[in-house]
Short mmCIF file of N, CA and C and ligand atoms in Angstrom, two decimals:
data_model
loop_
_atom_site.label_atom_id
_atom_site.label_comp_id
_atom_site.label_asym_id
_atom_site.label_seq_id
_atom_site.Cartn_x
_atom_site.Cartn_y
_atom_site.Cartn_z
N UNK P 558 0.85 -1.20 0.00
CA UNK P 558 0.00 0.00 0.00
C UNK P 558 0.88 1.25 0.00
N UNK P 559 2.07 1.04 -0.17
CA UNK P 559 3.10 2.30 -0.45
C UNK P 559 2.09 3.45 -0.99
N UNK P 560 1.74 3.40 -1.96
CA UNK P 560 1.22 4.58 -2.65
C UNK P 560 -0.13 5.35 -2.06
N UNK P 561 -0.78 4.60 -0.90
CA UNK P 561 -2.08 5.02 -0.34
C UNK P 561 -1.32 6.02 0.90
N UNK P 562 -1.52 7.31 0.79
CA UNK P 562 -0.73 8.61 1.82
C UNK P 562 -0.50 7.99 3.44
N UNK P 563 0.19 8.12 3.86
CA UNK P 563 0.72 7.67 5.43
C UNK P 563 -0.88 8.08 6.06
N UNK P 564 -1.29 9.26 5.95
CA UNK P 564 -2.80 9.05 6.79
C UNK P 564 -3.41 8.31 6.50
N UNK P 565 -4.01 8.10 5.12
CA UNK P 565 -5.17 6.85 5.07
C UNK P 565 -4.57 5.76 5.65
N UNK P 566 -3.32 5.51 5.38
CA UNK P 566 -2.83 4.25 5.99
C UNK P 566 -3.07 3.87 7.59
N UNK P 567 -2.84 5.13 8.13
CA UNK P 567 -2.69 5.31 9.71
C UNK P 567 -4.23 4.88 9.69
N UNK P 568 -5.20 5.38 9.16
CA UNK P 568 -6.75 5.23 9.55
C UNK P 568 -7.17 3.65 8.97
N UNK P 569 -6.74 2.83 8.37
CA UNK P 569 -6.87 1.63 7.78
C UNK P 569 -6.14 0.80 9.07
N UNK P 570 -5.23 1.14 8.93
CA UNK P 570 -4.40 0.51 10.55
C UNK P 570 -5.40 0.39 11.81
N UNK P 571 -5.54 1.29 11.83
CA UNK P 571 -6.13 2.07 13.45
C UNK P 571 -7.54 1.16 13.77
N UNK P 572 -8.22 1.25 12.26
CA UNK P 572 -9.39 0.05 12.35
C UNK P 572 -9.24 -1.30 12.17
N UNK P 573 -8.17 -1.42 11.76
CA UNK P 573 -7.42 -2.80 11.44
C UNK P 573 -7.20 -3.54 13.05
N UNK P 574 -6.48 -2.57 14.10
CA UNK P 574 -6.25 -3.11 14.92
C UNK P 574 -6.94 -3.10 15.85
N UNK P 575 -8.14 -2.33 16.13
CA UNK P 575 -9.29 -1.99 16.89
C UNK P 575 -10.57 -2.21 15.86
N UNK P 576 -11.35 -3.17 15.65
CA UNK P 576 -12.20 -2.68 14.93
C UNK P 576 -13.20 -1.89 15.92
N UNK P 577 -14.03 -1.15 15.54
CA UNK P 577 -15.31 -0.62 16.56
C UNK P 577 -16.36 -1.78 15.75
N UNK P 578 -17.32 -1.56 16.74
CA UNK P 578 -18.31 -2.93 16.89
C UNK P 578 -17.86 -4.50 15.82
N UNK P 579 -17.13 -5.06 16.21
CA UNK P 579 -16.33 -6.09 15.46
C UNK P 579 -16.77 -7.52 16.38
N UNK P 580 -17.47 -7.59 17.86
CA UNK P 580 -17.99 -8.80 18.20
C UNK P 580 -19.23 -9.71 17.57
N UNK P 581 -19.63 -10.16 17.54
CA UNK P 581 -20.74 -10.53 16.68
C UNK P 581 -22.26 -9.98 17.72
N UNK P 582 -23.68 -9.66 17.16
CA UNK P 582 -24.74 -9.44 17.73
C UNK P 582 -25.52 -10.63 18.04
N UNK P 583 -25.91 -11.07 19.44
CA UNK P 583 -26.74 -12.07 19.22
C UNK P 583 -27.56 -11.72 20.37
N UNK P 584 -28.70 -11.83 20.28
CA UNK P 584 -29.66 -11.79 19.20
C UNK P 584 -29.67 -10.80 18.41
N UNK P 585 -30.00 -11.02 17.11
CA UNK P 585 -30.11 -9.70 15.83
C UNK P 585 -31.35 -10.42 15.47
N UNK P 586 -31.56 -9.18 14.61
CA UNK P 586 -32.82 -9.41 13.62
C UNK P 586 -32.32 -9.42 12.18
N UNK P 587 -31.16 -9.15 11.80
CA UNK P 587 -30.93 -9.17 10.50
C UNK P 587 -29.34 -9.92 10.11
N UNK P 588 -28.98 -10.62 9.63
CA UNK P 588 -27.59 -11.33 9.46
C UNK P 588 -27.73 -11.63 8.11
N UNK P 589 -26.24 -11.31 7.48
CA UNK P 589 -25.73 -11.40 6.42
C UNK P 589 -24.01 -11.71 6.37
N UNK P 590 -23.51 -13.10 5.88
CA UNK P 590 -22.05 -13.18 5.30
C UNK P 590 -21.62 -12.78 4.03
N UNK P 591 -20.66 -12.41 4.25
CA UNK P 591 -19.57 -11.83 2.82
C UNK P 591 -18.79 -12.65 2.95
N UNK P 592 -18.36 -12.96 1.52
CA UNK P 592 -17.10 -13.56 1.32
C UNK P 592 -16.26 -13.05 -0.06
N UNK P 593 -14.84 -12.69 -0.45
CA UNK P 593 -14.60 -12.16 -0.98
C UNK P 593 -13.20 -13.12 -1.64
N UNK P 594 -13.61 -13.91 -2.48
CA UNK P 594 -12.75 -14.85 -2.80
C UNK P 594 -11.47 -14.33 -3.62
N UNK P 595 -11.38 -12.99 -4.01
CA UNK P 595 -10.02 -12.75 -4.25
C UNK P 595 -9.08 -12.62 -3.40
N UNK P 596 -9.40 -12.25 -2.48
CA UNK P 596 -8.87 -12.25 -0.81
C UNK P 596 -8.90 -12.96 -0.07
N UNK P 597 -9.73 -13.71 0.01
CA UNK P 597 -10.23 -14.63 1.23
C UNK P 597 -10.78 -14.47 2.42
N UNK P 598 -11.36 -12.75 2.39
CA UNK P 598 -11.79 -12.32 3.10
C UNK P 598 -13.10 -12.98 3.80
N UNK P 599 -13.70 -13.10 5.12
CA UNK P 599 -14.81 -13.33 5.29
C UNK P 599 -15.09 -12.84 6.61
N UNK P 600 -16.44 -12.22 6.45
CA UNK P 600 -17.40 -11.30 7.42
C UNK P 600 -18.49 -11.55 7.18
N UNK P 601 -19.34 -11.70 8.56
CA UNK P 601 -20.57 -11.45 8.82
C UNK P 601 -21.27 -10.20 9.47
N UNK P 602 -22.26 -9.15 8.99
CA UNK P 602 -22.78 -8.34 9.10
C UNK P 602 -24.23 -8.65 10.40
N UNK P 603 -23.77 -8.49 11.59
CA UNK P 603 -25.68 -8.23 12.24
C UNK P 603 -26.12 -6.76 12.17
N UNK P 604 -27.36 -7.22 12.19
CA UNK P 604 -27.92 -6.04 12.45
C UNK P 604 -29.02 -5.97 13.41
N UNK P 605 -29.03 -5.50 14.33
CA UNK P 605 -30.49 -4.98 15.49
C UNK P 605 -31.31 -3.94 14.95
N UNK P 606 -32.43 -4.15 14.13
CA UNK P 606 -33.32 -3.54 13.37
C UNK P 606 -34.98 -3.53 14.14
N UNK P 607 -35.13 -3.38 15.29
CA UNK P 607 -36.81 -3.34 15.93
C UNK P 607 -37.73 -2.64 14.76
N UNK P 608 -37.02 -1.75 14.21
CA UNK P 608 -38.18 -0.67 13.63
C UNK P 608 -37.60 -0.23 12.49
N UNK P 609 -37.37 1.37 12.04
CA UNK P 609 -37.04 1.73 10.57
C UNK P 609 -35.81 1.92 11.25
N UNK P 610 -35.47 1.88 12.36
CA UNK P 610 -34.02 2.49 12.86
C UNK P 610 -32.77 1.40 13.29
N UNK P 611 -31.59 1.57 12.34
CA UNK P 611 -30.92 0.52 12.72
C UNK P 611 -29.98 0.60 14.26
N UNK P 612 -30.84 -0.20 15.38
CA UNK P 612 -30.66 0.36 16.89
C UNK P 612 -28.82 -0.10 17.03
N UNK P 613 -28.38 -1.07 16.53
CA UNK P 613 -26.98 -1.59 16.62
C UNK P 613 -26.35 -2.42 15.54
N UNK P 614 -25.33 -2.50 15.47
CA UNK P 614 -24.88 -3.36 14.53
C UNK P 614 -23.61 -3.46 14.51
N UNK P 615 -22.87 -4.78 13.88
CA UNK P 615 -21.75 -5.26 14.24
C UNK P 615 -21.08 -5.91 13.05
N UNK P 616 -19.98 -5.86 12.46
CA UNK P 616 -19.35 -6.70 11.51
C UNK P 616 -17.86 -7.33 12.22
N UNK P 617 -18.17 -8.55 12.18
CA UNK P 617 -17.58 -9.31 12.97
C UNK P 617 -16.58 -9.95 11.26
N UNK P 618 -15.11 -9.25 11.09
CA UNK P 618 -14.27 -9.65 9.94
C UNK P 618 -13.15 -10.51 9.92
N UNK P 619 -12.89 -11.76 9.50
CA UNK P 619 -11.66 -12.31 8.84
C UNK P 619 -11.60 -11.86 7.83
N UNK P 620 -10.33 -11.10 8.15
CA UNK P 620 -9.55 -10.66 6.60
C UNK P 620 -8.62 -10.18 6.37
N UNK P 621 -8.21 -9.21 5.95
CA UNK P 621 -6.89 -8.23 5.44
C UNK P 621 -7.44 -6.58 6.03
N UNK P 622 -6.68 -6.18 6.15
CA UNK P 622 -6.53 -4.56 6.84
C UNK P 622 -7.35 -3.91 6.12
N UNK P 623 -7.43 -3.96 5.08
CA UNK P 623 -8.66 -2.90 3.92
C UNK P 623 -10.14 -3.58 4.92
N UNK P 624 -10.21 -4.93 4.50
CA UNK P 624 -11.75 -5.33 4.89
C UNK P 624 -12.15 -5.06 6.24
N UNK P 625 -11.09 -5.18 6.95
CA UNK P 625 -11.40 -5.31 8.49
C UNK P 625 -11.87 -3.86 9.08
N UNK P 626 -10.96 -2.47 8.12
CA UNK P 626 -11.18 -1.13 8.40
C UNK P 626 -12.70 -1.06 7.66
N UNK P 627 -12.79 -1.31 6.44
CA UNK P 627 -14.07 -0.96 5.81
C UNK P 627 -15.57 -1.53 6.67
N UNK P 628 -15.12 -2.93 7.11
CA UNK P 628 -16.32 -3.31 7.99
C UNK P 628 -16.52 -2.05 9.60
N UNK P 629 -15.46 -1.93 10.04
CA UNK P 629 -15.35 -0.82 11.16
C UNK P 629 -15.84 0.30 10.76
N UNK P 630 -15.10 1.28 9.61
CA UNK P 630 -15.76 2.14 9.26
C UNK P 630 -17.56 2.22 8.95
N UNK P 631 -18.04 1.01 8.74
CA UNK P 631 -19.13 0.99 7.90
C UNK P 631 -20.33 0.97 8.83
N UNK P 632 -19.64 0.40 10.54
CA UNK P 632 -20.61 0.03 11.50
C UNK P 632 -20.97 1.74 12.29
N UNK P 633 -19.49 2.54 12.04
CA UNK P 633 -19.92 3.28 12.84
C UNK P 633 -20.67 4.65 11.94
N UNK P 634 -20.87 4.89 10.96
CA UNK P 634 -21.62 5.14 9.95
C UNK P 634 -22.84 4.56 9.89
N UNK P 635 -23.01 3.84 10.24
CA UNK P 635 -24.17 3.02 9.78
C UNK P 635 -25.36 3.20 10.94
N UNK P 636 -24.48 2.94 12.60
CA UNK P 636 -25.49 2.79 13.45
C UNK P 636 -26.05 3.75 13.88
N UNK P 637 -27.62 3.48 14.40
CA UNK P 637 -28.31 5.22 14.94
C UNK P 637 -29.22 5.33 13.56
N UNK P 638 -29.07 5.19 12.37
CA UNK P 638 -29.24 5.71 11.27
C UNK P 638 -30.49 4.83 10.79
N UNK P 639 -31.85 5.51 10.21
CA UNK P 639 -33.10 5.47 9.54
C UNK P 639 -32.54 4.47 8.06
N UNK P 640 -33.69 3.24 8.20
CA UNK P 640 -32.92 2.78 6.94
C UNK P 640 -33.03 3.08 5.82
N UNK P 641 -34.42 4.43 5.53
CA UNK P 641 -33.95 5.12 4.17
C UNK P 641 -32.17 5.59 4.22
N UNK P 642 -32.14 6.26 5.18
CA UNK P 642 -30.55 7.19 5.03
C UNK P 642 -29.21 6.52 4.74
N UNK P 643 -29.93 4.89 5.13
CA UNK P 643 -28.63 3.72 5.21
C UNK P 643 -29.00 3.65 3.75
N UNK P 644 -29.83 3.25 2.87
CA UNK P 644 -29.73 3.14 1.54
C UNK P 644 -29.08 4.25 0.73
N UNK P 645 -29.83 5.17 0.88
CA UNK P 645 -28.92 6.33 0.40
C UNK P 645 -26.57 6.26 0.46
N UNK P 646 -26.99 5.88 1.61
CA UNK P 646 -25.57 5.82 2.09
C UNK P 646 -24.60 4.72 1.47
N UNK P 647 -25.68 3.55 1.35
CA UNK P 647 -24.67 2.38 0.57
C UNK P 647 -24.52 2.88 -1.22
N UNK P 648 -25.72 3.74 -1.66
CA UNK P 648 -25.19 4.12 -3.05
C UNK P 648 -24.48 4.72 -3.31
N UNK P 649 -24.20 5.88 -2.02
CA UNK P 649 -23.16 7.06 -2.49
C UNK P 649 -21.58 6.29 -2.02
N UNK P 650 -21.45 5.18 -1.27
CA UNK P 650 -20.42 4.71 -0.91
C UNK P 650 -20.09 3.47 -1.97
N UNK P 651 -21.17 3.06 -2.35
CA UNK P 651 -20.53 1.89 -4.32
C UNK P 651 -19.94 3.42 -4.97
N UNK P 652 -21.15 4.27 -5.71
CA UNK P 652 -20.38 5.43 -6.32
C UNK P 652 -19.18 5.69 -6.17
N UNK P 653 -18.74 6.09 -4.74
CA UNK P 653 -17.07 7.06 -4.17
C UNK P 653 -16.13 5.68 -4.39
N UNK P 654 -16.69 4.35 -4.45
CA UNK P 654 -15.33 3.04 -4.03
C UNK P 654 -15.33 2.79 -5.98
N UNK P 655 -16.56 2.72 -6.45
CA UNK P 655 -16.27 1.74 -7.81
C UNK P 655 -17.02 2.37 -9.19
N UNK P 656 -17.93 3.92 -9.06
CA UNK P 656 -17.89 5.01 -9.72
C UNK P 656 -17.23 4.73 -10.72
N UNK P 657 -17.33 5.27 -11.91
CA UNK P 657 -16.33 5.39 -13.36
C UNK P 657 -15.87 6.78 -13.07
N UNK P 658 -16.20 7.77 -12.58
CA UNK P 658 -15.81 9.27 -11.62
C UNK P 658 -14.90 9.38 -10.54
N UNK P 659 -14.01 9.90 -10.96
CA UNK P 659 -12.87 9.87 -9.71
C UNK P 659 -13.82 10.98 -8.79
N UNK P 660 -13.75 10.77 -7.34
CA UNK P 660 -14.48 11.25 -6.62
C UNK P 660 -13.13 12.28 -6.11
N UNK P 661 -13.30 13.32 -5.87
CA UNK P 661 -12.53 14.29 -5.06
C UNK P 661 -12.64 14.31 -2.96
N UNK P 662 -11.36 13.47 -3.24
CA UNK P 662 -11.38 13.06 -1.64
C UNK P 662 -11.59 14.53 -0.88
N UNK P 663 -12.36 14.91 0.33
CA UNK P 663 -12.47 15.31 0.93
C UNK P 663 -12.39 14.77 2.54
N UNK P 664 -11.10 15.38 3.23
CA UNK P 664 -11.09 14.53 4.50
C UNK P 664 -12.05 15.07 5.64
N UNK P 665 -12.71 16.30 5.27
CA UNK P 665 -12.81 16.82 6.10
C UNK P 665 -14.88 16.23 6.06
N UNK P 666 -15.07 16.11 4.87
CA UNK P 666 -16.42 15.73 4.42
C UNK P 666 -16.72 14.24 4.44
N UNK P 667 -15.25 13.42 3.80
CA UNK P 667 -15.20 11.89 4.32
C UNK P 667 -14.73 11.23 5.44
N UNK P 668 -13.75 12.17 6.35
CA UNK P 668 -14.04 11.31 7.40
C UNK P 668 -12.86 9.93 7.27
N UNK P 669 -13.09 9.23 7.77
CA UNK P 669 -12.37 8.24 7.62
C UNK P 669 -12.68 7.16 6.49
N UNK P 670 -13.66 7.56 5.47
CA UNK P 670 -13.99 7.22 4.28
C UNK P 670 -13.50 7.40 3.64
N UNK P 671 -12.29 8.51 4.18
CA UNK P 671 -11.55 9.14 2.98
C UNK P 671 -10.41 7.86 2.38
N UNK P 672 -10.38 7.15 3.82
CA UNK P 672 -9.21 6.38 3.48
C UNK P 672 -9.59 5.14 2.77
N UNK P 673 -10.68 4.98 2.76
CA UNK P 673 -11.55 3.56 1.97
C UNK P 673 -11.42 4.20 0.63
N UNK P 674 -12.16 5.12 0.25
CA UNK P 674 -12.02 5.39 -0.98
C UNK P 674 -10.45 5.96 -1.45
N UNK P 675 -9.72 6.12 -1.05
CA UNK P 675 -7.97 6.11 -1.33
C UNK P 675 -7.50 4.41 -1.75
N UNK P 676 -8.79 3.62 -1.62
CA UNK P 676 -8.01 1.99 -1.87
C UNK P 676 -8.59 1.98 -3.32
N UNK P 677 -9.10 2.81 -3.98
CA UNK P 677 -9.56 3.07 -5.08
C UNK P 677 -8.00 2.85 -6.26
N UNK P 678 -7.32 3.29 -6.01
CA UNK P 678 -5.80 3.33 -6.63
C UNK P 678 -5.12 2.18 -6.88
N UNK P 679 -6.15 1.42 -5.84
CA UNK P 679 -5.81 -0.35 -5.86
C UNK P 679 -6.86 -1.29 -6.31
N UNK P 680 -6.92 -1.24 -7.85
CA UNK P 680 -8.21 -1.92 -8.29
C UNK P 680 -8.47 -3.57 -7.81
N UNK P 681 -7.55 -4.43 -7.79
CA UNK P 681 -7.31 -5.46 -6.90
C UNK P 681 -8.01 -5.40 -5.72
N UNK P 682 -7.65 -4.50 -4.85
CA UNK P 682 -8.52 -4.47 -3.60
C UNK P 682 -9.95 -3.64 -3.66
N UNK P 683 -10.11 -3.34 -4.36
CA UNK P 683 -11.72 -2.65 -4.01
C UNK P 683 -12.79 -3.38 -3.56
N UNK P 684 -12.97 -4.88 -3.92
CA UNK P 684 -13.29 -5.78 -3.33
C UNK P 684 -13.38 -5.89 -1.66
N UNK P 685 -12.36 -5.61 -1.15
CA UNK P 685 -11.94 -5.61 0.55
C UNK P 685 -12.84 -4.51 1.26
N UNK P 686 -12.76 -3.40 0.41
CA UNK P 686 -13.21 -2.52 0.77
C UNK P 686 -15.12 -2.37 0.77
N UNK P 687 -15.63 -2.64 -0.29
CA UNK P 687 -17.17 -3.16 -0.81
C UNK P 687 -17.22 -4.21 0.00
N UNK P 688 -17.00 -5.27 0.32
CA UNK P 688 -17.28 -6.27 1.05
C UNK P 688 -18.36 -6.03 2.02
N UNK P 689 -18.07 -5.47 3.02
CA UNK P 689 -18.89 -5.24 4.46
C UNK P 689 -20.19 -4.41 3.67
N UNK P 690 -19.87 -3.83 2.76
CA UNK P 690 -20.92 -2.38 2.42
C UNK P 690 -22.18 -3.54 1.68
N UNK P 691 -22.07 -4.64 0.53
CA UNK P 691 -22.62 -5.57 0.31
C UNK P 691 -23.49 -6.17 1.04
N UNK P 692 -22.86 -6.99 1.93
CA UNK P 692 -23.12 -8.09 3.31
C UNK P 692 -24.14 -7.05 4.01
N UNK P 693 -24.17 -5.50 4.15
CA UNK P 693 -24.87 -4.80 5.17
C UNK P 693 -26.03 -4.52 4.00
N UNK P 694 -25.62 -4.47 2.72
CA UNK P 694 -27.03 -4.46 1.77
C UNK P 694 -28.08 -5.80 1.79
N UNK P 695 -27.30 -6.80 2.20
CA UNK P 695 -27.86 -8.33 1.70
C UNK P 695 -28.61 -8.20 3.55
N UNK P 696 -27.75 -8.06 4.14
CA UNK P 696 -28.40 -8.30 5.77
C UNK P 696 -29.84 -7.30 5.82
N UNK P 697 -30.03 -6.05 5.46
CA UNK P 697 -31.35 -5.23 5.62
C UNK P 697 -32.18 -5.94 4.78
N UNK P 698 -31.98 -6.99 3.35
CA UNK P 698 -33.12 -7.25 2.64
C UNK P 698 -33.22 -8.44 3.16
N UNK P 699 -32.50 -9.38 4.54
CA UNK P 699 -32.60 -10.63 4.85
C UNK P 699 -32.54 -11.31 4.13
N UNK P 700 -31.39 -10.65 3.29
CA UNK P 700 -30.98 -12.02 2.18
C UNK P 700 -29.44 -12.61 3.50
N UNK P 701 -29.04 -13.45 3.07
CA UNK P 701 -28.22 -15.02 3.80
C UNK P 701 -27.00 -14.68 3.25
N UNK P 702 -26.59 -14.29 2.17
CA UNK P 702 -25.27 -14.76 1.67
C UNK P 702 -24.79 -13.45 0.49
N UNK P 703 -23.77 -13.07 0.52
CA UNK P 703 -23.59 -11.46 0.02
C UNK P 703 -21.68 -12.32 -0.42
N UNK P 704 -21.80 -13.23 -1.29
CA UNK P 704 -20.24 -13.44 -1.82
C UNK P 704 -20.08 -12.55 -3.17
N UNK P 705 -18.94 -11.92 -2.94
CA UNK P 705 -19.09 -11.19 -4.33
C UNK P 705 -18.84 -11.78 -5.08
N UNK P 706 -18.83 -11.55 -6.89
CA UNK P 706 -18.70 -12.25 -7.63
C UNK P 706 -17.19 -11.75 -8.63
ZN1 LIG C 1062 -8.90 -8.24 1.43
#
């Protein structure tokens, strides 16, 4: 990852070695696995959904430092949040990762997204990064299984 700037790196790390909500949820109301066979990545997505509001949620990741940050990043984004706003959120986050539009990083507007979409430079890994964002699309429609293809 030489070429991804020492910050994104530091913020890929940082979730790498801490994920935030990274235990698994049990009981949930919503579960979804990823698997990402260029990598070998694999994560499962819960979700605690009572109502339109997603009350908690957890991505519990085997994988590589991209997947493990992107599942972290994605939980704490995600939770608290109305699941119109979560849809909205998973389109504008396919757009910024796999877009035909280079997106103009903003750190101050992305956040630690900034550094997910900086793995953009690494077409190989974009996969790592989409992973969790998938698995959390497949888990709200109670679909079972979110392997990319
Ligand atoms: Zn990976």
């Amino acid at each position: 990852m030489e070429d991804l700037s020492d910050l994104y790196q530091e913020i890929i790390l940082s979730h790498n070695k801490r994920p935030r909500n990274g235990e698994p949820l049990i009981p949930c109301t919503h579960q979804a696995d990823g698997f990402n066979p260029l990598c070998g990545d694999k994560l499962t997505v819960y979700v605690r959904k009572p109502d339109d509001l997603v009350d908690e949620i957890s991505c519990d990741t085997e994988g590589c430092a991209i997947s493990r940050a992107s599942g972290s990043i994605m939980t704490t984004l995600v939770q608290g949040k109305k699941i119109s706003e979560i849809e909205t959120l998973i389109e504008e986050t396919k757009a910024l990762l796999t877009g035909d539009e280079e997106p103009e990083i903003d750190l101050v507007q992305h956040g630690d997204m900034a550094a997910l979409i900086g793995v953009r430079k690494f077409p190989a890994r974009i996969k790592c990064a989409t992973l969790a964002w998938h698995a959390l699309e497949s888990a709200l429609k109670g679909e079972v299984d979110a392997t990319t293809e």
